[in-house]
């Protein structure tokens, strides 16, 4: 329902993370749900890890600077990186593989969802903004933002659909934009929560939800 802390490095010791209890879309107060769980994943950084904080790098101001900033790593650079990774894996206390991934590469996916109406003739159109009632088949369109699309197109990712927190479908090879079609006749009349997860293969995960009123 929400990624509360997005692979943020922390120094040793006790930490308190603030969360208002709302899901990523601000629709559901998660602690009110029966049997909700918090999932924690973490790994230890190498003993000689250095955490650096500060201002972002200055923007390139000339064409030559831009070329220098964006130029791909040389063959020597890539070989050096492979050698370092191999050495870390072979040592007596190997570094967790997760520590060798960049935080940028594991960023929480950014995406938007929209409710679509599917007409009897098969045409798909945006649902009217003031309409909360749905019937028959509906579509939930998932569109990644530009940064997420560039990141995830280099790897496999999944688009997962839940209704009332129960899994109903899974697109194992995601693409954007993607429309998940849901047959509302499978569910009872009344209010339901539809949640979409976008999950990458390097522990990237986030959610968006919407509430619909199913009519028979």
Tab-separated table of C-alpha atoms in Angstrom:
chain	number	residue	atom	x	y	z
A	1	UNK	CA	0.000	0.000	0.000
A	2	UNK	CA	2.939	2.361	0.476
A	3	UNK	CA	6.732	2.416	0.578
A	4	UNK	CA	7.404	4.282	3.819
A	5	UNK	CA	11.211	4.330	3.639
A	6	UNK	CA	12.918	3.998	0.279
A	7	UNK	CA	16.283	2.250	0.758
A	8	UNK	CA	17.671	5.151	2.779
A	9	UNK	CA	21.098	4.591	4.397
A	10	UNK	CA	21.203	4.920	8.179
A	11	UNK	CA	24.073	5.119	10.650
A	12	UNK	CA	24.241	2.554	13.503
A	13	UNK	CA	21.838	3.093	16.369
A	14	UNK	CA	18.179	3.632	17.030
A	15	UNK	CA	16.062	5.490	14.471
A	16	UNK	CA	12.463	6.657	14.373
A	17	UNK	CA	10.715	7.021	11.007
A	18	UNK	CA	7.554	9.132	10.776
A	19	UNK	CA	4.473	7.924	8.884
A	20	UNK	CA	0.909	9.214	9.090
A	21	UNK	CA	-0.481	5.745	8.407
A	22	UNK	CA	-2.003	6.658	5.037
A	23	UNK	CA	-1.476	4.646	1.866
A	24	UNK	CA	0.456	6.116	-1.083
A	25	UNK	CA	-2.715	7.639	-2.575
A	26	UNK	CA	-3.926	9.123	0.712
A	27	UNK	CA	-7.177	7.139	0.607
A	28	UNK	CA	-6.745	4.400	3.210
A	29	UNK	CA	-5.578	4.633	6.836
A	30	UNK	CA	-3.598	1.404	6.825
A	31	UNK	CA	-3.412	0.711	10.609
A	32	UNK	CA	-7.220	0.541	10.619
A	33	UNK	CA	-7.127	-2.550	8.387
A	34	UNK	CA	-7.484	-5.945	10.007
A	35	UNK	CA	-4.252	-7.927	9.968
A	36	UNK	CA	-2.089	-5.341	8.202
A	37	UNK	CA	1.673	-5.925	8.220
A	38	UNK	CA	4.806	-3.836	7.973
A	39	UNK	CA	7.597	-5.390	5.907
A	40	UNK	CA	11.195	-4.449	6.708
A	41	UNK	CA	14.190	-5.313	4.560
A	42	UNK	CA	17.730	-4.136	5.256
A	43	UNK	CA	21.332	-5.071	4.655
A	44	UNK	CA	24.655	-4.169	6.235
A	45	UNK	CA	26.993	-1.927	4.308
A	46	UNK	CA	30.691	-2.886	4.035
A	47	UNK	CA	32.820	-1.900	7.036
A	48	UNK	CA	34.639	0.759	5.032
A	49	UNK	CA	31.491	2.311	3.534
A	50	UNK	CA	31.384	6.114	3.460
A	51	UNK	CA	28.039	7.942	3.504
A	52	UNK	CA	28.185	11.336	1.795
A	53	UNK	CA	25.468	13.977	1.911
A	54	UNK	CA	25.352	17.457	0.462
A	55	UNK	CA	24.272	19.540	-2.486
A	56	UNK	CA	23.662	17.892	-5.858
A	57	UNK	CA	26.351	18.170	-8.514
A	58	UNK	CA	26.247	21.483	-10.424
A	59	UNK	CA	24.376	21.376	-13.698
A	60	UNK	CA	26.426	21.256	-16.890
A	61	UNK	CA	26.546	24.684	-18.529
A	62	UNK	CA	28.223	24.035	-21.858
A	63	UNK	CA	27.876	21.479	-24.611
A	64	UNK	CA	31.342	20.142	-23.879
A	65	UNK	CA	30.498	19.855	-20.172
A	66	UNK	CA	27.297	17.979	-20.999
A	67	UNK	CA	29.184	15.528	-23.154
A	68	UNK	CA	31.684	14.979	-20.374
A	69	UNK	CA	28.970	14.373	-17.786
A	70	UNK	CA	26.944	12.006	-19.964
A	71	UNK	CA	29.789	10.094	-21.595
A	72	UNK	CA	29.561	6.340	-20.924
A	73	UNK	CA	32.081	4.557	-18.738
A	74	UNK	CA	35.227	3.468	-20.556
A	75	UNK	CA	36.168	-0.178	-20.968
A	76	UNK	CA	38.848	0.280	-18.301
A	77	UNK	CA	36.288	1.708	-15.868
A	78	UNK	CA	33.921	-1.192	-16.437
A	79	UNK	CA	36.704	-3.729	-15.998
A	80	UNK	CA	37.787	-2.064	-12.748
A	81	UNK	CA	34.225	-2.178	-11.422
A	82	UNK	CA	33.920	-5.885	-12.288
A	83	UNK	CA	37.200	-6.597	-10.536
A	84	UNK	CA	36.110	-4.752	-7.388
A	85	UNK	CA	32.773	-6.566	-7.296
A	86	UNK	CA	34.449	-9.959	-7.763
A	87	UNK	CA	36.920	-9.231	-4.977
A	88	UNK	CA	34.151	-8.194	-2.581
A	89	UNK	CA	32.167	-11.349	-3.299
A	90	UNK	CA	35.209	-13.624	-2.819
A	91	UNK	CA	36.399	-12.188	0.487
A	92	UNK	CA	35.967	-14.080	3.763
A	93	UNK	CA	33.009	-11.923	4.835
A	94	UNK	CA	31.407	-11.213	1.463
A	95	UNK	CA	29.490	-8.004	0.992
A	96	UNK	CA	25.744	-8.404	0.555
A	97	UNK	CA	24.997	-8.254	-3.185
A	98	UNK	CA	22.384	-5.570	-2.470
A	99	UNK	CA	25.133	-3.224	-1.284
A	100	UNK	CA	26.645	-3.228	-4.772
A	101	UNK	CA	23.491	-1.736	-6.323
A	102	UNK	CA	23.107	2.015	-6.625
A	103	UNK	CA	20.315	3.643	-4.639
A	104	UNK	CA	19.219	5.411	-7.817
A	105	UNK	CA	18.743	2.023	-9.456
A	106	UNK	CA	16.457	0.885	-6.641
A	107	UNK	CA	14.326	4.010	-6.385
A	108	UNK	CA	10.624	3.595	-5.667
A	109	UNK	CA	8.714	3.523	-8.990
A	110	UNK	CA	6.794	6.657	-9.873
A	111	UNK	CA	3.538	6.103	-11.739
A	112	UNK	CA	-0.060	7.242	-12.090
A	113	UNK	CA	-3.302	5.276	-12.435
A	114	UNK	CA	-6.523	6.303	-14.155
A	115	UNK	CA	-9.919	4.647	-14.202
A	116	UNK	CA	-11.265	3.859	-17.679
A	117	UNK	CA	-14.721	2.893	-18.848
A	118	UNK	CA	-14.996	0.052	-21.355
A	119	UNK	CA	-18.066	0.503	-23.534
A	120	UNK	CA	-20.151	-2.380	-24.836
A	121	UNK	CA	-18.559	-2.044	-28.269
A	122	UNK	CA	-15.100	-2.399	-26.706
A	123	UNK	CA	-14.150	1.287	-26.855
A	124	UNK	CA	-12.069	2.533	-23.932
A	125	UNK	CA	-12.486	6.063	-22.611
A	126	UNK	CA	-11.662	7.947	-19.392
A	127	UNK	CA	-14.269	7.573	-16.680
A	128	UNK	CA	-16.053	10.820	-15.876
A	129	UNK	CA	-14.487	12.636	-12.953
A	130	UNK	CA	-17.765	12.840	-11.002
A	131	UNK	CA	-18.718	9.212	-11.520
A	132	UNK	CA	-17.938	6.855	-8.639
A	133	UNK	CA	-20.232	4.095	-9.803
A	134	UNK	CA	-18.909	1.364	-12.104
A	135	UNK	CA	-20.439	-1.712	-13.676
A	136	UNK	CA	-19.257	-4.513	-15.944
A	137	UNK	CA	-15.654	-4.355	-17.138
A	138	UNK	CA	-13.480	-1.400	-16.222
A	139	UNK	CA	-9.867	-0.578	-17.008
A	140	UNK	CA	-7.137	0.770	-14.761
A	141	UNK	CA	-4.452	2.451	-16.843
A	142	UNK	CA	-0.936	2.431	-15.378
A	143	UNK	CA	1.562	4.981	-16.714
A	144	UNK	CA	5.139	5.193	-15.433
A	145	UNK	CA	6.776	8.590	-15.088
A	146	UNK	CA	9.746	9.341	-17.340
A	147	UNK	CA	12.462	8.596	-14.767
A	148	UNK	CA	10.891	5.267	-13.784
A	149	UNK	CA	10.357	4.264	-17.414
A	150	UNK	CA	14.029	4.842	-18.200
A	151	UNK	CA	15.050	2.829	-15.138
A	152	UNK	CA	12.689	-0.131	-15.479
A	153	UNK	CA	12.880	-0.561	-19.243
A	154	UNK	CA	16.387	-1.936	-18.620
A	155	UNK	CA	15.008	-4.761	-16.497
A	156	UNK	CA	11.910	-6.854	-16.013
A	157	UNK	CA	9.139	-5.494	-13.821
A	158	UNK	CA	5.622	-6.526	-12.828
A	159	UNK	CA	2.260	-4.769	-12.598
A	160	UNK	CA	0.063	-6.341	-9.925
A	161	UNK	CA	-3.632	-5.671	-9.255
A	162	UNK	CA	-5.427	-6.115	-5.933
A	163	UNK	CA	-9.077	-5.646	-5.003
A	164	UNK	CA	-9.751	-5.089	-1.315
A	165	UNK	CA	-6.126	-6.124	-0.644
A	166	UNK	CA	-6.532	-9.508	-2.337
A	167	UNK	CA	-4.460	-10.417	-5.416
A	168	UNK	CA	-6.570	-10.648	-8.597
A	169	UNK	CA	-4.056	-10.400	-11.465
A	170	UNK	CA	-0.366	-10.084	-12.258
A	171	UNK	CA	1.295	-8.879	-15.456
A	172	UNK	CA	4.759	-10.406	-15.153
A	173	UNK	CA	6.242	-8.462	-18.061
A	174	UNK	CA	5.232	-4.875	-17.475
A	175	UNK	CA	5.104	-2.105	-20.025
A	176	UNK	CA	3.856	1.491	-20.005
A	177	UNK	CA	1.175	2.551	-20.487
A	178	UNK	CA	-0.590	-0.661	-19.449
A	179	UNK	CA	-4.328	-1.186	-18.917
A	180	UNK	CA	-5.449	-3.785	-16.404
A	181	UNK	CA	-9.006	-4.909	-17.217
A	182	UNK	CA	-11.185	-5.814	-14.228
A	183	UNK	CA	-14.563	-7.577	-14.403
A	184	UNK	CA	-16.529	-5.974	-11.568
A	185	UNK	CA	-19.278	-8.615	-11.777
A	186	UNK	CA	-16.910	-10.863	-9.806
A	187	UNK	CA	-17.351	-8.632	-6.756
A	188	UNK	CA	-20.235	-7.594	-4.537
A	189	UNK	CA	-22.077	-4.320	-4.818
A	190	UNK	CA	-20.705	-1.400	-2.890
A	191	UNK	CA	-17.394	0.293	-2.238
A	192	UNK	CA	-14.131	-1.464	-3.068
A	193	UNK	CA	-10.461	-0.479	-3.016
A	194	UNK	CA	-8.413	-1.228	-6.136
A	195	UNK	CA	-4.652	-1.150	-5.635
A	196	UNK	CA	-1.937	-1.355	-8.268
A	197	UNK	CA	1.656	-2.321	-7.447
A	198	UNK	CA	4.621	-1.741	-9.737
A	199	UNK	CA	7.478	-4.019	-8.663
A	200	UNK	CA	10.992	-4.147	-10.108
A	201	UNK	CA	13.426	-7.021	-9.821
A	202	UNK	CA	15.806	-5.071	-7.549
A	203	UNK	CA	13.368	-4.535	-4.683
A	204	UNK	CA	11.673	-1.478	-6.162
A	205	UNK	CA	8.021	-1.345	-5.177
A	206	UNK	CA	5.254	1.194	-4.804
A	207	UNK	CA	1.484	1.345	-4.896
A	208	UNK	CA	-1.420	3.493	-6.039
A	209	UNK	CA	-5.063	2.981	-5.039
A	210	UNK	CA	-8.502	4.181	-6.031
A	211	UNK	CA	-11.966	3.594	-4.609
A	212	UNK	CA	-14.913	2.525	-6.790
A	213	UNK	CA	-18.582	1.874	-6.069
A	214	UNK	CA	-19.632	-1.274	-7.914
A	215	UNK	CA	-23.207	-1.389	-9.160
A	216	UNK	CA	-25.067	-4.444	-10.429
